[in-house]
mmCIF file of C-alpha atoms in Angstrom:
data_model
loop_
_atom_site.group_PDB
_atom_site.id
_atom_site.type_symbol
_atom_site.label_atom_id
_atom_site.label_comp_id
_atom_site.label_asym_id
_atom_site.label_seq_id
_atom_site.Cartn_x
_atom_site.Cartn_y
_atom_site.Cartn_z
ATOM 1 C CA MET A 264 1.415 26.151 2.883
ATOM 2 C CA ALA A 265 1.884 25.197 -0.774
ATOM 3 C CA ILE A 266 1.933 21.479 -1.535
ATOM 4 C CA ARG A 267 5.317 20.385 -2.933
ATOM 5 C CA GLY A 268 4.602 16.679 -3.430
ATOM 6 C CA VAL A 269 1.628 14.330 -3.709
ATOM 7 C CA LEU A 270 1.301 10.718 -2.589
ATOM 8 C CA VAL A 271 -1.326 8.733 -4.483
ATOM 9 C CA ASP A 272 -2.792 5.293 -3.837
ATOM 10 C CA ILE A 273 -3.408 3.122 -6.906
ATOM 11 C CA ALA A 274 -6.290 0.669 -6.389
ATOM 12 C CA GLY A 275 -9.522 2.527 -5.779
ATOM 13 C CA VAL A 276 -8.026 5.907 -6.690
ATOM 14 C CA LEU A 277 -6.514 5.480 -10.162
ATOM 15 C CA THR A 278 -7.874 2.047 -11.018
ATOM 16 C CA ASP A 279 -10.834 -0.132 -10.093
ATOM 17 C CA GLN A 280 -11.556 -3.711 -11.158
ATOM 18 C CA GLY A 281 -8.755 -3.620 -13.715
ATOM 19 C CA LYS A 282 -9.881 -0.379 -15.400
ATOM 20 C CA ALA A 283 -8.808 3.247 -15.104
ATOM 21 C CA ILE A 284 -11.225 5.311 -13.045
ATOM 22 C CA HIS A 285 -12.877 7.949 -15.220
ATOM 23 C CA GLY A 286 -10.754 11.090 -15.348
ATOM 24 C CA ALA A 287 -7.832 9.628 -13.406
ATOM 25 C CA VAL A 288 -5.365 9.736 -16.303
ATOM 26 C CA SER A 289 -6.111 13.415 -16.931
ATOM 27 C CA ALA A 290 -5.844 14.193 -13.206
ATOM 28 C CA ILE A 291 -2.322 12.759 -13.121
ATOM 29 C CA GLU A 292 -1.434 14.692 -16.268
ATOM 30 C CA GLU A 293 -2.707 17.871 -14.595
ATOM 31 C CA LEU A 294 -0.348 17.333 -11.662
ATOM 32 C CA ARG A 295 2.540 16.835 -14.074
ATOM 33 C CA ARG A 296 1.686 20.022 -15.965
ATOM 34 C CA ALA A 297 1.689 21.884 -12.649
ATOM 35 C CA GLY A 298 5.209 20.593 -11.988
ATOM 36 C CA ILE A 299 4.269 18.855 -8.746
ATOM 37 C CA PRO A 300 6.118 15.553 -8.224
ATOM 38 C CA MET A 301 4.128 12.537 -7.109
ATOM 39 C CA ARG A 302 4.738 9.063 -5.788
ATOM 40 C CA LEU A 303 2.490 6.025 -5.956
ATOM 41 C CA VAL A 304 2.212 4.486 -2.479
ATOM 42 C CA THR A 305 0.355 1.210 -2.673
ATOM 43 C CA ASN A 306 -0.317 -1.608 -0.233
ATOM 44 C CA THR A 307 -0.982 -4.032 -3.078
ATOM 45 C CA THR A 308 0.980 -7.173 -2.234
ATOM 46 C CA SER A 309 -0.418 -9.728 -4.678
ATOM 47 C CA ARG A 310 1.383 -8.440 -7.804
ATOM 48 C CA PRO A 311 5.056 -7.575 -8.393
ATOM 49 C CA ARG A 312 6.097 -3.998 -9.026
ATOM 50 C CA GLN A 313 6.892 -4.449 -12.730
ATOM 51 C CA ARG A 314 3.450 -5.901 -13.383
ATOM 52 C CA LEU A 315 1.867 -2.951 -11.559
ATOM 53 C CA LEU A 316 3.788 -0.520 -13.768
ATOM 54 C CA ASP A 317 2.879 -2.488 -16.911
ATOM 55 C CA GLU A 318 -0.818 -2.563 -15.956
ATOM 56 C CA LEU A 319 -0.819 1.186 -15.329
ATOM 57 C CA SER A 320 0.871 1.810 -18.669
ATOM 58 C CA GLN A 321 -1.740 -0.298 -20.480
ATOM 59 C CA LEU A 322 -4.456 1.878 -18.889
ATOM 60 C CA GLY A 323 -2.833 5.106 -20.092
ATOM 61 C CA PHE A 324 -0.777 6.070 -17.024
ATOM 62 C CA GLU A 325 2.941 6.652 -17.432
ATOM 63 C CA PHE A 326 5.052 6.213 -14.311
ATOM 64 C CA ASP A 327 8.665 5.148 -14.002
ATOM 65 C CA GLU A 328 9.905 2.722 -11.381
ATOM 66 C CA THR A 329 11.302 5.498 -9.168
ATOM 67 C CA GLU A 330 7.753 6.782 -8.649
ATOM 68 C CA LEU A 331 6.367 3.512 -7.275
ATOM 69 C CA PHE A 332 6.693 2.576 -3.592
ATOM 70 C CA THR A 333 5.530 -0.876 -2.518
ATOM 71 C CA PRO A 334 5.660 -2.765 0.788
ATOM 72 C CA ALA A 335 7.698 -5.512 -0.909
ATOM 73 C CA GLY A 336 10.416 -2.998 -1.724
ATOM 74 C CA ALA A 337 10.398 -1.817 1.889
ATOM 75 C CA ALA A 338 10.628 -5.437 3.070
ATOM 76 C CA VAL A 339 13.628 -6.208 0.865
ATOM 77 C CA ALA A 340 15.419 -3.156 2.270
ATOM 78 C CA TYR A 341 14.522 -4.193 5.839
ATOM 79 C CA LEU A 342 15.795 -7.745 5.310
ATOM 80 C CA SER A 343 19.072 -6.470 3.874
ATOM 81 C CA ARG A 344 19.567 -3.906 6.647
ATOM 82 C CA HIS A 345 18.987 -6.496 9.395
ATOM 83 C CA GLU A 346 20.794 -9.331 7.572
ATOM 84 C CA LEU A 347 17.757 -11.592 7.480
ATOM 85 C CA SER A 348 16.404 -14.083 4.933
ATOM 86 C CA PRO A 349 12.682 -14.141 4.026
ATOM 87 C CA HIS A 350 10.270 -16.899 5.000
ATOM 88 C CA LEU A 351 7.531 -15.864 2.590
ATOM 89 C CA LEU A 352 3.809 -16.097 3.256
ATOM 90 C CA ILE A 353 2.754 -14.214 0.136
ATOM 91 C CA HIS A 354 1.119 -14.804 -3.229
ATOM 92 C CA PRO A 355 3.540 -16.683 -5.522
ATOM 93 C CA ASP A 356 3.272 -13.877 -8.075
ATOM 94 C CA LEU A 357 5.124 -11.601 -5.651
ATOM 95 C CA ASP A 358 8.091 -13.966 -5.289
ATOM 96 C CA GLU A 359 10.033 -12.154 -8.009
ATOM 97 C CA ASP A 360 10.277 -8.997 -5.885
ATOM 98 C CA PHE A 361 12.247 -11.027 -3.309
ATOM 99 C CA ALA A 362 14.446 -12.846 -5.844
ATOM 100 C CA GLY A 363 17.581 -10.939 -4.857
ATOM 101 C CA CYS A 364 17.355 -11.616 -1.127
ATOM 102 C CA VAL A 365 20.250 -13.463 0.490
ATOM 103 C CA GLU A 366 19.408 -16.979 1.659
ATOM 104 C CA GLY A 367 20.828 -18.815 4.647
ATOM 105 C CA ARG A 368 20.554 -16.034 7.205
ATOM 106 C CA ASN A 369 18.252 -15.997 10.224
ATOM 107 C CA PRO A 370 14.674 -15.994 8.902
ATOM 108 C CA ALA A 371 12.008 -13.320 9.069
ATOM 109 C CA VAL A 372 8.382 -14.183 8.296
ATOM 110 C CA VAL A 373 7.047 -11.873 5.569
ATOM 111 C CA VAL A 374 3.242 -11.766 5.229
ATOM 112 C CA GLY A 375 1.359 -10.230 2.316
ATOM 113 C CA ASP A 376 -1.924 -10.878 0.540
ATOM 114 C CA ALA A 377 -1.519 -14.578 -0.253
ATOM 115 C CA GLY A 378 -5.163 -14.997 -1.285
ATOM 116 C CA GLU A 379 -6.026 -18.648 -1.807
ATOM 117 C CA PHE A 380 -2.472 -19.539 -0.722
ATOM 118 C CA PHE A 381 -3.302 -18.681 2.912
ATOM 119 C CA THR A 382 -3.535 -22.376 3.734
ATOM 120 C CA TYR A 383 -3.427 -23.780 7.244
ATOM 121 C CA ASP A 384 -0.118 -25.517 6.542
ATOM 122 C CA ARG A 385 1.537 -22.314 5.334
ATOM 123 C CA LEU A 386 0.164 -20.279 8.234
ATOM 124 C CA ASN A 387 1.282 -22.913 10.710
ATOM 125 C CA ALA A 388 4.781 -23.092 9.197
ATOM 126 C CA ALA A 389 5.047 -19.299 9.549
ATOM 127 C CA PHE A 390 3.749 -19.516 13.132
ATOM 128 C CA ARG A 391 6.460 -22.045 14.016
ATOM 129 C CA GLU A 392 9.181 -19.836 12.558
ATOM 130 C CA ILE A 393 7.936 -16.929 14.681
ATOM 131 C CA CYS A 394 7.858 -19.117 17.789
ATOM 132 C CA ALA A 395 11.486 -20.038 17.046
ATOM 133 C CA GLY A 396 12.453 -16.360 17.085
ATOM 134 C CA ALA A 397 11.797 -15.052 13.581
ATOM 135 C CA PRO A 398 10.442 -11.487 13.448
ATOM 136 C CA LEU A 399 6.986 -11.007 11.906
ATOM 137 C CA LEU A 400 7.037 -8.548 9.004
ATOM 138 C CA ALA A 401 3.647 -7.380 7.714
ATOM 139 C CA LEU A 402 3.685 -5.933 4.211
ATOM 140 C CA ALA A 403 0.339 -4.340 5.055
ATOM 141 C CA MET A 404 -2.364 -4.445 7.715
ATOM 142 C CA ASN A 405 -5.371 -3.528 5.596
ATOM 143 C CA ARG A 406 -8.684 -5.010 6.715
ATOM 144 C CA THR A 407 -10.274 -5.291 3.263
ATOM 145 C CA PHE A 408 -9.706 -4.655 -0.416
ATOM 146 C CA ARG A 409 -12.111 -4.283 -3.310
ATOM 147 C CA ASP A 410 -11.810 -7.400 -5.432
ATOM 148 C CA ARG A 411 -12.091 -7.498 -9.213
ATOM 149 C CA ASN A 412 -15.708 -8.645 -8.900
ATOM 150 C CA GLY A 413 -16.532 -5.363 -7.139
ATOM 151 C CA GLU A 414 -17.052 -6.937 -3.704
ATOM 152 C CA LEU A 415 -14.997 -6.350 -0.555
ATOM 153 C CA SER A 416 -12.684 -9.224 0.391
ATOM 154 C CA ILE A 417 -10.574 -9.989 3.455
ATOM 155 C CA ASP A 418 -7.100 -8.475 3.178
ATOM 156 C CA ALA A 419 -3.810 -9.539 4.766
ATOM 157 C CA GLY A 420 -4.374 -7.718 8.069
ATOM 158 C CA ALA A 421 -6.661 -10.435 9.415
ATOM 159 C CA PHE A 422 -3.999 -13.100 8.823
ATOM 160 C CA VAL A 423 -1.251 -10.973 10.368
ATOM 161 C CA HIS A 424 -3.441 -10.539 13.443
ATOM 162 C CA ALA A 425 -4.000 -14.310 13.582
ATOM 163 C CA LEU A 426 -0.243 -14.920 13.658
ATOM 164 C CA GLU A 427 0.226 -12.147 16.210
ATOM 165 C CA TYR A 428 -2.496 -13.609 18.430
ATOM 166 C CA ALA A 429 -1.170 -17.164 18.214
ATOM 167 C CA SER A 430 2.508 -16.301 18.665
ATOM 168 C CA GLY A 431 2.344 -13.241 20.911
ATOM 169 C CA SER A 432 4.770 -11.496 18.530
ATOM 170 C CA LYS A 433 4.068 -7.920 17.433
ATOM 171 C CA PRO A 434 4.373 -7.333 13.684
ATOM 172 C CA VAL A 435 6.678 -4.810 12.076
ATOM 173 C CA VAL A 436 4.437 -3.028 9.550
ATOM 174 C CA LEU A 437 6.288 -2.007 6.391
ATOM 175 C CA GLY A 438 3.566 -0.537 4.132
ATOM 176 C CA LYS A 439 0.945 2.100 4.900
ATOM 177 C CA PRO A 440 0.332 3.366 7.576
ATOM 178 C CA ALA A 441 3.978 2.941 8.681
ATOM 179 C CA LEU A 442 5.654 6.317 9.194
ATOM 180 C CA GLN A 443 8.852 5.152 7.471
ATOM 181 C CA PHE A 444 6.943 4.170 4.327
ATOM 182 C CA PHE A 445 5.450 7.646 3.951
ATOM 183 C CA GLU A 446 8.772 9.294 4.851
ATOM 184 C CA LEU A 447 10.720 7.347 2.242
ATOM 185 C CA ALA A 448 8.291 8.335 -0.510
ATOM 186 C CA ALA A 449 8.343 12.004 0.529
ATOM 187 C CA ARG A 450 12.133 12.077 0.807
ATOM 188 C CA SER A 451 12.488 10.719 -2.721
ATOM 189 C CA MET A 452 10.740 13.897 -3.943
ATOM 190 C CA GLY A 453 13.019 16.152 -1.896
ATOM 191 C CA CYS A 454 10.151 16.812 0.521
ATOM 192 C CA VAL A 455 9.320 16.376 4.159
ATOM 193 C CA LEU A 456 5.889 14.998 5.033
ATOM 194 C CA SER A 457 4.515 18.418 5.963
ATOM 195 C CA ASP A 458 5.123 19.471 2.322
ATOM 196 C CA CYS A 459 2.881 16.679 1.005
ATOM 197 C CA ALA A 460 -0.736 15.777 0.347
ATOM 198 C CA MET A 461 -2.198 12.249 0.202
ATOM 199 C CA ILE A 462 -4.994 10.921 -2.008
ATOM 200 C CA GLY A 463 -6.517 7.567 -1.016
ATOM 201 C CA ASP A 464 -9.665 5.485 -0.710
ATOM 202 C CA ASP A 465 -8.790 3.788 2.612
ATOM 203 C CA ALA A 466 -9.791 6.014 5.525
ATOM 204 C CA GLU A 467 -7.580 4.067 7.921
ATOM 205 C CA ALA A 468 -4.298 3.241 6.155
ATOM 206 C CA ASP A 469 -4.246 6.048 3.556
ATOM 207 C CA ILE A 470 -5.897 8.957 5.322
ATOM 208 C CA ALA A 471 -5.597 8.601 9.106
ATOM 209 C CA GLY A 472 -2.204 6.962 8.618
ATOM 210 C CA ALA A 473 -0.889 9.809 6.471
ATOM 211 C CA LEU A 474 -2.164 12.513 8.815
ATOM 212 C CA LYS A 475 -0.663 10.772 11.849
ATOM 213 C CA ALA A 476 2.630 10.575 9.969
ATOM 214 C CA GLY A 477 2.620 14.346 9.510
ATOM 215 C CA ILE A 478 1.219 14.882 6.030
ATOM 216 C CA THR A 479 -0.465 18.274 5.681
ATOM 217 C CA ALA A 480 -3.620 17.244 3.813
ATOM 218 C CA ALA A 481 -5.252 13.885 3.116
ATOM 219 C CA HIS A 482 -8.120 13.614 0.635
ATOM 220 C CA LEU A 483 -10.479 10.629 0.868
ATOM 221 C CA VAL A 484 -12.055 9.715 -2.470
ATOM 222 C CA ARG A 485 -15.514 8.195 -2.702
ATOM 223 C CA THR A 486 -14.299 5.566 -5.183
ATOM 224 C CA GLY A 487 -12.775 2.116 -4.720
ATOM 225 C CA LYS A 488 -13.327 0.576 -1.292
ATOM 226 C CA TYR A 489 -14.898 3.729 0.182
ATOM 227 C CA ARG A 490 -18.203 3.131 1.950
ATOM 228 C CA GLN A 491 -20.609 5.727 3.323
ATOM 229 C CA GLY A 492 -19.448 6.881 6.754
ATOM 230 C CA ASP A 493 -15.804 5.790 6.386
ATOM 231 C CA GLU A 494 -14.721 9.392 6.973
ATOM 232 C CA THR A 495 -15.936 9.251 10.592
ATOM 233 C CA ARG A 496 -14.615 5.790 11.520
ATOM 234 C CA PHE A 497 -10.946 6.642 12.067
ATOM 235 C CA LYS A 498 -8.993 9.516 13.564
ATOM 236 C CA PRO A 499 -7.672 11.873 12.348
ATOM 237 C CA VAL A 500 -10.534 12.484 9.939
ATOM 238 C CA PRO A 501 -9.864 13.404 6.298
ATOM 239 C CA THR A 502 -8.933 16.935 5.344
ATOM 240 C CA ALA A 503 -11.610 16.591 2.672
ATOM 241 C CA VAL A 504 -13.940 13.924 1.308
ATOM 242 C CA VAL A 505 -14.062 14.252 -2.473
ATOM 243 C CA ALA A 506 -15.839 12.556 -5.334
ATOM 244 C CA ASP A 507 -12.705 11.239 -7.001
ATOM 245 C CA VAL A 508 -9.051 11.887 -7.782
ATOM 246 C CA ILE A 509 -10.043 14.685 -10.176
ATOM 247 C CA GLU A 510 -11.585 16.722 -7.358
ATOM 248 C CA ALA A 511 -8.657 15.886 -5.067
ATOM 249 C CA VAL A 512 -6.161 17.256 -7.604
ATOM 250 C CA GLU A 513 -8.288 20.367 -8.139
ATOM 251 C CA ARG A 514 -8.210 21.058 -4.396
ATOM 252 C CA ILE A 515 -4.461 20.483 -4.175
ATOM 253 C CA LEU A 516 -3.730 22.781 -7.119
ATOM 254 C CA GLY A 517 -6.228 25.341 -5.873
#
C-alpha cells in the first residue's frame, strides 16, 4: 500500500541538542517534493507551540501551525470538551498554550515536563486535587528524553506514575502513544492511520505506539534518544531500524 501521509517526531529525529540533525532539512524537502503531506507529532511539553515553530524555522525547517500536533493542544481540546479548568503541573514556559482555557470550572490536573518545577509542594497540591475528584491528564508518559547536554534525563512519565500510585487514579494520556493523538494528526491530512508511516526515535511511544494505533509502517531512527537494543524492548517491533530520517524518507518514497 502506498503511503499517503507521514508523521514525524521532532526531537531526536529532526533536531538534537538545539541543532538540526544532518540531512534532516533536505529529507523534509524531499517529502514535500514528492507531494506527501506530513505532520509533526511531538511529546515535547516544556516549550509552547509557537516557540517550537520558531526554533524549527531558525534551523531551516518551514512548517506552518496546522502541521504541528502537541499534547498541550490535545489537552486544551479535552478541557473544553469536558468543561474543565486546568490545574497545571507543567513548565511555566508552556503556560501560554493554556491561556485561553476557561477558569472556574471543575479542575483537571494537567501534567507535563515541569523539569526543575517538579517540586514536592506542586506535586502534593496536584495529588490533593486528584484525591478531591479531579481527573489526571498526562500530556505524555515518556520515560526519558535526551537533554541539551546529550545525556538522558527523566521525563514526565515517572511523575505521572507517582501521582497515579499515590492517588489510585488512572491517567488519561493525551500525547503519544494515545490512539486519538495519532488519529487526529492523520485525519488532518485526509488520511486514516493505515495510510500513514511514522518516523521516531522512541521505540515505545513513537514506534510501538504508532503500530498499535494502526499505522502501516514505523521507522525507528538511530539518532536522538535511541540506544542499542531499543528495537527489541517493546512490541510491536519497528518496521525498520534506520540510520536517520534521510534513510526513513528514502524507504517511504521507495
